[in-house]
mmCIF file of C-alpha atoms in Angstrom:
data_model
loop_
_atom_site.group_PDB
_atom_site.id
_atom_site.type_symbol
_atom_site.label_atom_id
_atom_site.label_comp_id
_atom_site.label_asym_id
_atom_site.label_seq_id
_atom_site.Cartn_x
_atom_site.Cartn_y
_atom_site.Cartn_z
ATOM 1 C CA MET T 1 11.672 21.328 -8.057
ATOM 2 C CA ARG T 2 7.908 21.603 -8.344
ATOM 3 C CA TYR T 3 5.753 18.976 -6.701
ATOM 4 C CA SER T 4 2.402 17.672 -7.912
ATOM 5 C CA PHE T 5 0.252 15.510 -5.635
ATOM 6 C CA VAL T 6 -1.699 12.968 -7.706
ATOM 7 C CA ILE T 7 -4.716 11.446 -5.979
ATOM 8 C CA PRO T 8 -7.133 8.984 -7.621
ATOM 9 C CA ILE T 9 -10.495 8.598 -5.924
ATOM 10 C CA TYR T 10 -13.503 6.334 -6.309
ATOM 11 C CA ASN T 11 -16.762 6.978 -4.425
ATOM 12 C CA ARG T 12 -15.196 8.446 -1.269
ATOM 13 C CA PRO T 13 -15.729 12.220 -1.090
ATOM 14 C CA ASP T 14 -15.418 12.253 2.718
ATOM 15 C CA GLU T 15 -11.870 10.916 2.431
ATOM 16 C CA MET T 16 -10.937 13.620 -0.037
ATOM 17 C CA ASP T 17 -12.181 16.299 2.341
ATOM 18 C CA GLU T 18 -9.867 15.075 5.125
ATOM 19 C CA LEU T 19 -6.882 14.684 2.818
ATOM 20 C CA LEU T 20 -7.241 18.112 1.230
ATOM 21 C CA GLU T 21 -7.632 19.733 4.633
ATOM 22 C CA SER T 22 -4.337 18.169 5.710
ATOM 23 C CA LEU T 23 -2.704 19.466 2.519
ATOM 24 C CA CYS T 24 -3.806 22.979 3.479
ATOM 25 C CA HIS T 25 -1.702 22.760 6.647
ATOM 26 C CA GLN T 26 1.615 21.723 5.105
ATOM 27 C CA SER T 27 4.608 23.565 6.540
ATOM 28 C CA TYR T 28 6.304 23.520 3.124
ATOM 29 C CA THR T 29 6.456 27.165 2.017
ATOM 30 C CA SER T 30 6.784 26.900 -1.778
ATOM 31 C CA GLU T 31 3.862 26.360 -4.122
ATOM 32 C CA PHE T 32 2.699 22.844 -4.970
ATOM 33 C CA GLU T 33 -0.058 21.413 -7.127
ATOM 34 C CA VAL T 34 -2.843 18.951 -6.310
ATOM 35 C CA VAL T 35 -4.324 16.802 -9.102
ATOM 36 C CA VAL T 36 -7.470 14.830 -8.232
ATOM 37 C CA VAL T 37 -8.642 12.131 -10.651
ATOM 38 C CA GLU T 38 -12.216 10.927 -10.210
ATOM 39 C CA ASP T 39 -12.116 7.339 -11.491
ATOM 40 C CA GLY T 40 -15.680 7.007 -12.783
ATOM 41 C CA SER T 41 -17.260 7.492 -9.348
ATOM 42 C CA THR T 42 -21.026 7.383 -8.919
ATOM 43 C CA ILE T 43 -20.578 9.490 -5.764
ATOM 44 C CA ALA T 44 -18.497 12.381 -7.037
ATOM 45 C CA CYS T 45 -16.277 14.622 -4.944
ATOM 46 C CA LYS T 46 -16.406 17.713 -7.163
ATOM 47 C CA HIS T 47 -18.256 19.688 -4.484
ATOM 48 C CA ILE T 48 -15.426 18.873 -2.064
ATOM 49 C CA ILE T 49 -12.835 20.111 -4.559
ATOM 50 C CA GLU T 50 -14.689 23.408 -4.906
ATOM 51 C CA LYS T 51 -14.295 24.026 -1.158
ATOM 52 C CA TYR T 52 -10.522 24.159 -1.584
ATOM 53 C CA GLN T 53 -10.180 26.109 -4.828
ATOM 54 C CA GLN T 54 -9.120 29.239 -2.953
ATOM 55 C CA ARG T 55 -6.804 27.416 -0.536
ATOM 56 C CA LEU T 56 -4.944 25.053 -2.845
ATOM 57 C CA ASN T 57 -3.652 25.024 -6.406
ATOM 58 C CA ILE T 58 -5.949 22.181 -7.362
ATOM 59 C CA ALA T 59 -7.060 20.554 -10.622
ATOM 60 C CA TYR T 60 -9.948 18.097 -10.911
ATOM 61 C CA PHE T 61 -10.505 15.543 -13.671
ATOM 62 C CA LEU T 62 -13.413 13.138 -14.172
ATOM 63 C CA LYS T 63 -12.837 10.029 -16.286
ATOM 64 C CA THR T 64 -14.375 6.622 -16.894
ATOM 65 C CA ASN T 65 -13.461 3.882 -14.428
ATOM 66 C CA SER T 66 -10.217 2.122 -15.340
ATOM 67 C CA GLY T 67 -8.626 1.383 -11.972
ATOM 68 C CA PRO T 68 -6.240 3.219 -9.652
ATOM 69 C CA GLY T 69 -3.052 2.552 -11.627
ATOM 70 C CA ASP T 70 -4.409 3.973 -14.871
ATOM 71 C CA SER T 71 -5.934 6.906 -12.967
ATOM 72 C CA ARG T 72 -2.556 7.729 -11.425
ATOM 73 C CA ASN T 73 -1.002 7.653 -14.897
ATOM 74 C CA TYR T 74 -3.763 9.947 -16.157
ATOM 75 C CA GLY T 75 -3.116 12.375 -13.317
ATOM 76 C CA MET T 76 0.645 12.393 -13.912
ATOM 77 C CA ARG T 77 0.090 13.156 -17.604
ATOM 78 C CA LYS T 78 -2.079 16.126 -16.603
ATOM 79 C CA ALA T 79 0.194 17.367 -13.792
ATOM 80 C CA GLN T 80 2.419 20.411 -14.247
ATOM 81 C CA GLY T 81 5.141 19.450 -11.775
ATOM 82 C CA ASP T 82 8.430 17.674 -12.375
ATOM 83 C CA TYR T 83 8.082 15.379 -9.340
ATOM 84 C CA PHE T 84 4.846 13.516 -8.609
ATOM 85 C CA ILE T 85 3.699 12.370 -5.169
ATOM 86 C CA ILE T 86 1.091 9.609 -5.313
ATOM 87 C CA LEU T 87 -1.363 9.273 -2.433
ATOM 88 C CA ASP T 88 -4.389 7.115 -1.710
ATOM 89 C CA SER T 89 -7.522 9.072 -0.892
ATOM 90 C CA ASP T 90 -7.746 7.460 2.581
ATOM 91 C CA CYS T 91 -4.517 9.107 3.747
ATOM 92 C CA ILE T 92 -4.045 12.141 5.982
ATOM 93 C CA LEU T 93 -0.744 14.003 5.922
ATOM 94 C CA PRO T 94 1.129 15.328 8.951
ATOM 95 C CA ALA T 95 1.980 19.025 8.581
ATOM 96 C CA PRO T 96 5.734 18.513 7.906
ATOM 97 C CA TYR T 97 5.192 15.810 5.246
ATOM 98 C CA LEU T 98 6.126 17.695 2.071
ATOM 99 C CA ALA T 99 8.939 19.582 3.807
ATOM 100 C CA VAL T 100 10.381 16.221 4.937
ATOM 101 C CA VAL T 101 10.124 14.798 1.406
ATOM 102 C CA ASP T 102 11.796 17.882 -0.043
ATOM 103 C CA ALA T 103 14.628 17.740 2.515
ATOM 104 C CA ASN T 104 15.262 14.062 1.749
ATOM 105 C CA LEU T 105 15.375 14.663 -2.003
ATOM 106 C CA ARG T 106 17.709 17.632 -1.633
ATOM 107 C CA ARG T 107 20.007 15.624 0.613
ATOM 108 C CA GLU T 108 20.102 12.514 -1.602
ATOM 109 C CA TYR T 109 18.050 12.720 -4.771
ATOM 110 C CA VAL T 110 16.296 9.604 -6.017
ATOM 111 C CA ASP T 111 13.811 9.206 -8.867
ATOM 112 C CA CYS T 112 11.362 7.147 -6.822
ATOM 113 C CA PHE T 113 10.753 7.014 -3.078
ATOM 114 C CA GLY T 114 8.259 5.482 -0.705
ATOM 115 C CA GLY T 115 7.253 6.236 2.848
ATOM 116 C CA PRO T 116 5.596 4.241 5.668
ATOM 117 C CA ASP T 117 2.190 4.679 7.268
ATOM 118 C CA GLN T 118 1.064 5.215 10.843
ATOM 119 C CA ALA T 119 -2.204 5.408 12.772
ATOM 120 C CA LEU T 120 -3.774 8.495 14.303
ATOM 121 C CA ASP T 121 -5.128 8.405 17.853
ATOM 122 C CA SER T 122 -8.585 9.079 16.402
ATOM 123 C CA PHE T 123 -8.598 5.840 14.382
ATOM 124 C CA THR T 124 -10.993 3.092 15.490
ATOM 125 C CA PRO T 125 -9.642 0.032 17.378
ATOM 126 C CA ILE T 126 -10.087 -2.125 14.266
ATOM 127 C CA GLN T 127 -8.215 0.416 12.125
ATOM 128 C CA LYS T 128 -5.378 0.492 14.647
ATOM 129 C CA ALA T 129 -5.235 -3.308 14.831
ATOM 130 C CA ILE T 130 -5.111 -3.618 11.036
ATOM 131 C CA ASN T 131 -2.503 -0.867 10.897
ATOM 132 C CA PHE T 132 -0.368 -2.820 13.379
ATOM 133 C CA SER T 133 -0.640 -6.012 11.319
ATOM 134 C CA MET T 134 0.200 -4.145 8.133
ATOM 135 C CA THR T 135 3.212 -2.282 9.571
ATOM 136 C CA SER T 136 4.758 -4.256 12.434
ATOM 137 C CA PHE T 137 8.185 -5.871 12.005
ATOM 138 C CA ILE T 138 6.879 -9.053 13.680
ATOM 139 C CA THR T 139 4.296 -9.597 10.937
ATOM 140 C CA THR T 140 4.580 -9.586 7.144
ATOM 141 C CA GLY T 141 3.786 -5.886 7.366
ATOM 142 C CA GLY T 142 7.296 -4.917 8.389
ATOM 143 C CA ILE T 143 8.042 -3.656 4.902
ATOM 144 C CA ARG T 144 5.187 -1.153 5.034
ATOM 145 C CA GLY T 145 6.197 -0.115 8.517
ATOM 146 C CA GLY T 146 9.608 0.980 7.323
ATOM 147 C CA SER T 147 11.790 -1.948 8.383
ATOM 148 C CA GLU T 148 12.849 -2.863 4.854
ATOM 149 C CA LYS T 149 16.344 -1.689 4.009
ATOM 150 C CA LEU T 150 16.423 1.876 2.727
ATOM 151 C CA ASP T 151 17.845 1.092 -0.708
ATOM 152 C CA LYS T 152 16.073 -1.290 -3.094
ATOM 153 C CA PHE T 153 12.817 -0.383 -1.383
ATOM 154 C CA GLN T 154 9.580 -1.159 -3.224
ATOM 155 C CA PRO T 155 7.365 1.912 -2.665
ATOM 156 C CA ARG T 156 3.634 1.486 -2.144
ATOM 157 C CA SER T 157 1.335 3.836 -4.013
ATOM 158 C CA PHE T 158 -0.526 5.024 -0.925
ATOM 159 C CA ASN T 159 2.631 7.090 -0.222
ATOM 160 C CA MET T 160 5.004 7.236 -3.150
ATOM 161 C CA GLY T 161 6.983 9.740 -5.184
ATOM 162 C CA ILE T 162 8.251 9.440 -8.750
ATOM 163 C CA SER T 163 10.033 11.917 -10.995
ATOM 164 C CA LYS T 164 8.472 13.010 -14.266
ATOM 165 C CA ILE T 165 11.450 11.541 -16.139
ATOM 166 C CA ALA T 166 11.047 8.135 -14.460
ATOM 167 C CA PHE T 167 7.310 8.159 -15.176
ATOM 168 C CA GLU T 168 7.773 9.006 -18.839
ATOM 169 C CA GLN T 169 10.475 6.392 -19.421
ATOM 170 C CA SER T 170 8.645 3.610 -17.540
ATOM 171 C CA GLY T 171 5.139 4.379 -18.753
ATOM 172 C CA GLY T 172 3.893 4.419 -15.180
ATOM 173 C CA PHE T 173 1.667 1.820 -13.567
ATOM 174 C CA GLY T 174 0.489 -1.325 -15.326
ATOM 175 C CA ASN T 175 -3.055 -2.684 -15.324
ATOM 176 C CA ILE T 176 -2.635 -5.290 -12.573
ATOM 177 C CA HIS T 177 -4.231 -4.399 -9.220
ATOM 178 C CA PRO T 178 -3.034 -4.995 -6.619
ATOM 179 C CA GLY T 179 0.569 -5.578 -7.561
ATOM 180 C CA GLU T 180 1.023 -2.488 -9.706
ATOM 181 C CA ASP T 181 3.430 -0.980 -7.154
ATOM 182 C CA PRO T 182 6.177 -3.673 -7.183
ATOM 183 C CA ASP T 183 5.617 -4.134 -10.913
ATOM 184 C CA LEU T 184 6.462 -0.471 -11.529
ATOM 185 C CA THR T 185 9.384 -0.560 -9.100
ATOM 186 C CA ILE T 186 11.044 -3.515 -10.814
ATOM 187 C CA ARG T 187 10.622 -1.908 -14.228
ATOM 188 C CA LEU T 188 12.229 1.263 -12.851
ATOM 189 C CA TRP T 189 15.176 -0.786 -11.549
ATOM 190 C CA ASN T 190 15.548 -2.417 -14.958
ATOM 191 C CA LEU T 191 15.702 1.047 -16.529
ATOM 192 C CA GLY T 192 18.493 2.052 -14.167
ATOM 193 C CA PHE T 193 16.460 4.208 -11.753
ATOM 194 C CA GLN T 194 16.974 3.973 -8.005
ATOM 195 C CA THR T 195 14.310 3.708 -5.299
ATOM 196 C CA LYS T 196 14.600 4.560 -1.633
ATOM 197 C CA LEU T 197 12.635 4.464 1.600
ATOM 198 C CA PHE T 198 12.173 7.778 3.426
ATOM 199 C CA PRO T 199 11.322 6.495 6.941
ATOM 200 C CA ASP T 200 10.369 9.957 8.213
ATOM 201 C CA ALA T 201 7.996 10.722 5.309
ATOM 202 C CA TYR T 202 5.031 8.892 6.840
ATOM 203 C CA VAL T 203 1.306 9.338 6.289
ATOM 204 C CA PHE T 204 -1.679 8.446 8.429
ATOM 205 C CA HIS T 205 -3.412 5.699 6.480
ATOM 206 C CA LYS T 206 -7.069 5.661 7.494
ATOM 207 C CA ARG T 207 -8.192 2.357 6.032
ATOM 208 C CA ARG T 208 -11.991 2.313 5.877
ATOM 209 C CA ILE T 209 -12.394 -1.440 5.789
ATOM 210 C CA ASP T 210 -14.055 -4.125 7.867
ATOM 211 C CA TRP T 211 -12.723 -7.630 8.489
ATOM 212 C CA ASN T 212 -14.239 -9.030 5.284
ATOM 213 C CA LYS T 213 -12.832 -6.237 3.118
ATOM 214 C CA PHE T 214 -9.459 -6.681 4.791
ATOM 215 C CA TYR T 215 -9.539 -10.397 3.969
ATOM 216 C CA ILE T 216 -10.413 -9.737 0.304
ATOM 217 C CA GLN T 217 -7.743 -7.052 -0.049
ATOM 218 C CA VAL T 218 -4.886 -9.101 1.413
ATOM 219 C CA ASN T 219 -6.016 -12.236 -0.436
ATOM 220 C CA LYS T 220 -5.571 -10.308 -3.678
ATOM 221 C CA PHE T 221 -2.082 -9.282 -2.546
ATOM 222 C CA GLY T 222 -1.269 -12.972 -2.162
ATOM 223 C CA LYS T 223 -2.665 -13.808 -5.605
ATOM 224 C CA ALA T 224 -0.671 -11.038 -7.265
ATOM 225 C CA ARG T 225 2.725 -12.077 -5.918
ATOM 226 C CA PRO T 226 3.220 -15.326 -7.958
ATOM 227 C CA ILE T 227 2.178 -13.397 -11.068
ATOM 228 C CA LEU T 228 4.978 -10.932 -10.392
ATOM 229 C CA ASN T 229 7.367 -13.795 -9.570
ATOM 230 C CA ALA T 230 6.650 -15.336 -12.973
ATOM 231 C CA ARG T 231 7.097 -11.968 -14.662
ATOM 232 C CA TYR T 232 10.308 -11.094 -12.794
ATOM 233 C CA PRO T 233 11.855 -14.376 -11.550
ATOM 234 C CA GLU T 234 15.117 -12.652 -10.621
ATOM 235 C CA HIS T 235 13.276 -10.832 -7.829
ATOM 236 C CA THR T 236 11.620 -13.886 -6.279
ATOM 237 C CA LYS T 237 12.247 -14.312 -2.545
ATOM 238 C CA ILE T 238 11.700 -17.364 -0.340
ATOM 239 C CA THR T 239 10.109 -15.046 2.251
ATOM 240 C CA PHE T 240 7.077 -14.656 -0.039
ATOM 241 C CA TRP T 241 6.130 -18.187 1.084
ATOM 242 C CA PHE T 242 6.119 -17.253 4.768
ATOM 243 C CA PRO T 243 2.355 -16.656 5.275
ATOM 244 C CA THR T 244 1.489 -19.917 3.487
ATOM 245 C CA LEU T 245 4.033 -21.881 5.499
ATOM 246 C CA PHE T 246 2.925 -20.149 8.693
ATOM 247 C CA MET T 247 -0.680 -21.326 8.226
ATOM 248 C CA LEU T 248 0.367 -24.843 7.253
ATOM 249 C CA GLY T 249 2.545 -24.947 10.343
ATOM 250 C CA ALA T 250 -0.391 -23.806 12.491
ATOM 251 C CA VAL T 251 -2.520 -26.697 11.218
ATOM 252 C CA MET T 252 0.368 -29.111 11.777
ATOM 253 C CA SER T 253 0.876 -27.819 15.320
ATOM 254 C CA LEU T 254 -2.752 -28.623 16.179
ATOM 255 C CA VAL T 255 -2.485 -32.108 14.703
ATOM 256 C CA LEU T 256 0.750 -32.795 16.577
ATOM 257 C CA ALA T 257 -0.772 -31.465 19.809
ATOM 258 C CA VAL T 258 -3.626 -33.958 19.516
ATOM 259 C CA LEU T 259 -1.011 -36.691 19.085
ATOM 260 C CA GLY T 260 0.778 -35.536 22.209
ATOM 261 C CA PHE T 261 3.515 -33.345 20.702
ATOM 262 C CA SER T 262 2.760 -29.796 21.784
ATOM 263 C CA VAL T 263 6.115 -28.034 21.299
ATOM 264 C CA LEU T 264 5.182 -26.488 17.930
ATOM 265 C CA LEU T 265 1.806 -25.335 19.247
ATOM 266 C CA GLY T 266 3.601 -23.764 22.190
ATOM 267 C CA LEU T 267 5.781 -21.758 19.802
ATOM 268 C CA TYR T 268 2.699 -20.441 18.021
ATOM 269 C CA ILE T 269 1.125 -19.479 21.337
ATOM 270 C CA LEU T 270 4.344 -17.698 22.333
ATOM 271 C CA TYR T 271 4.351 -15.801 19.035
ATOM 272 C CA PHE T 272 0.807 -14.538 19.547
ATOM 273 C CA VAL T 273 1.536 -13.601 23.164
ATOM 274 C CA ILE T 274 4.468 -11.483 21.944
ATOM 275 C CA LEU T 275 2.267 -9.979 19.240
ATOM 276 C CA PHE T 276 -0.483 -9.205 21.775
ATOM 277 C CA PHE T 277 1.839 -7.327 24.107
ATOM 278 C CA SER T 278 3.589 -5.526 21.241
ATOM 279 C CA ALA T 279 0.298 -4.242 19.837
ATOM 280 C CA SER T 280 -1.034 -3.433 23.314
ATOM 281 C CA LEU T 281 2.039 -1.436 24.301
ATOM 282 C CA LYS T 282 2.234 0.435 21.012
ATOM 283 C CA ASN T 283 -1.435 1.416 21.128
ATOM 284 C CA LYS T 284 -1.803 1.518 24.943
ATOM 285 C CA SER T 285 -4.831 -0.759 24.699
ATOM 286 C CA PHE T 286 -5.345 -4.449 25.513
ATOM 287 C CA LEU T 287 -8.399 -4.400 23.230
ATOM 288 C CA ILE T 288 -6.233 -3.481 20.259
ATOM 289 C CA GLY T 289 -3.789 -6.194 21.339
ATOM 290 C CA PHE T 290 -6.552 -8.810 21.073
ATOM 291 C CA LEU T 291 -7.806 -7.361 17.784
ATOM 292 C CA ALA T 292 -4.257 -7.387 16.403
ATOM 293 C CA ILE T 293 -4.106 -11.155 16.947
ATOM 294 C CA PHE T 294 -7.309 -11.512 14.933
ATOM 295 C CA SER T 295 -6.144 -9.156 12.162
ATOM 296 C CA THR T 296 -2.778 -10.941 11.901
ATOM 297 C CA ILE T 297 -4.460 -14.341 11.577
ATOM 298 C CA ILE T 298 -6.663 -12.926 8.813
ATOM 299 C CA GLN T 299 -3.602 -11.372 7.176
ATOM 300 C CA PHE T 300 -1.587 -14.605 7.191
ATOM 301 C CA TYR T 301 -4.500 -16.825 6.166
ATOM 302 C CA SER T 302 -5.824 -14.597 3.372
ATOM 303 C CA TYR T 303 -2.393 -13.832 1.892
ATOM 304 C CA GLY T 304 -1.145 -17.395 2.371
ATOM 305 C CA THR T 305 -4.132 -19.058 0.694
ATOM 306 C CA GLY T 306 -4.158 -16.485 -2.110
ATOM 307 C CA PHE T 307 -0.461 -17.059 -2.730
ATOM 308 C CA ALA T 308 -0.811 -20.871 -2.749
ATOM 309 C CA ILE T 309 -3.799 -20.852 -5.135
ATOM 310 C CA SER T 310 -2.057 -18.404 -7.448
ATOM 311 C CA TYR T 311 1.197 -20.369 -7.420
ATOM 312 C CA TYR T 312 -0.694 -23.518 -8.416
ATOM 313 C CA ARG T 313 -2.542 -21.836 -11.274
ATOM 314 C CA ILE T 314 0.427 -19.850 -12.601
ATOM 315 C CA PHE T 315 3.357 -22.261 -12.095
ATOM 316 C CA ILE T 316 1.695 -25.696 -12.088
ATOM 317 C CA MET T 317 -1.266 -25.267 -14.429
ATOM 318 C CA LYS T 318 0.647 -22.677 -16.518
ATOM 319 C CA LEU T 319 -2.413 -20.454 -16.917
ATOM 320 C CA LYS T 320 -2.126 -16.923 -18.232
ATOM 321 C CA PRO T 321 -2.577 -14.521 -15.307
ATOM 322 C CA GLU T 322 -5.399 -12.643 -17.053
ATOM 323 C CA LEU T 323 -7.328 -15.917 -17.404
ATOM 324 C CA ALA T 324 -6.452 -17.280 -13.974
ATOM 325 C CA PHE T 325 -7.404 -14.095 -12.115
ATOM 326 C CA PRO T 326 -9.366 -11.691 -14.331
ATOM 327 C CA GLU T 327 -10.421 -9.737 -11.222
ATOM 328 C CA LEU T 328 -6.810 -8.555 -10.802
ATOM 329 C CA PHE T 329 -6.626 -6.810 -14.168
ATOM 330 C CA PHE T 330 -8.269 -3.614 -15.333
ATOM 331 C CA LYS T 331 -8.964 -2.967 -19.004
ATOM 332 C CA ASN T 332 -7.557 0.477 -19.749
#
């Protein structure tokens, strides 16, 4: 089996430098290919690619901007391998990564897999706090952290593998973003392909975002989910409502506390105390514990409000998703 890494990038050459350097140190001994797709960047990374021409089997393509999903499809069409590994440009791979993926596929082959993400010690406190919120089992990030059951896993395209056959039969990613990952997964299931979580095939996901960018990103996640629920109602889950209900419950707890009923507020305080100590112990830092409370509140609020607004527009107003949220769709 020949592997091709497919990496779309947009205006972040410094990220590509770190990722390619980590690819140079893979313990996997067979040859693999790296396909970099520059998605209409105004700050190109071609000079970074040239640094690694002698160290990696690497191909570089420049195209007009059409979004990450379409760029991944473009890269897979250009790739020479028979199994594609999709990465975000802000990832760094541990040395055993590809060897771990290969061992998993040899032990129990699957046409699409996903892996979790972790934080490096060198990440900033904010990056570590956001990573905790996005991966911890006590937040909505438990799925990304690897707590979702191994089978019927919905891979995320920051760390995802798909066979050439599955790509060709499914057509790859759609034009919604975010949301293209579960959309592809469900279409693969409908075609009879299996997906699986490889818990030990983790990457270091170095999110270069501030609080505002984090809010915007997760808010879009919330908006995308009702669109997918309308498209694939058989895969709707009541848990998708959790962030919205969590924030409504928080407001209710404050109102009830003013009226003299403080039990619900006490439960919220207990939850955040548990979260604080969990994040502090995992990262060995009380600062990150405090920041994790802040990042989790942002995560719940941004996703919850995005989900509620989208549900109203899609299910109540019956708007077409492309008209309700044009910012979520790229024109290929």
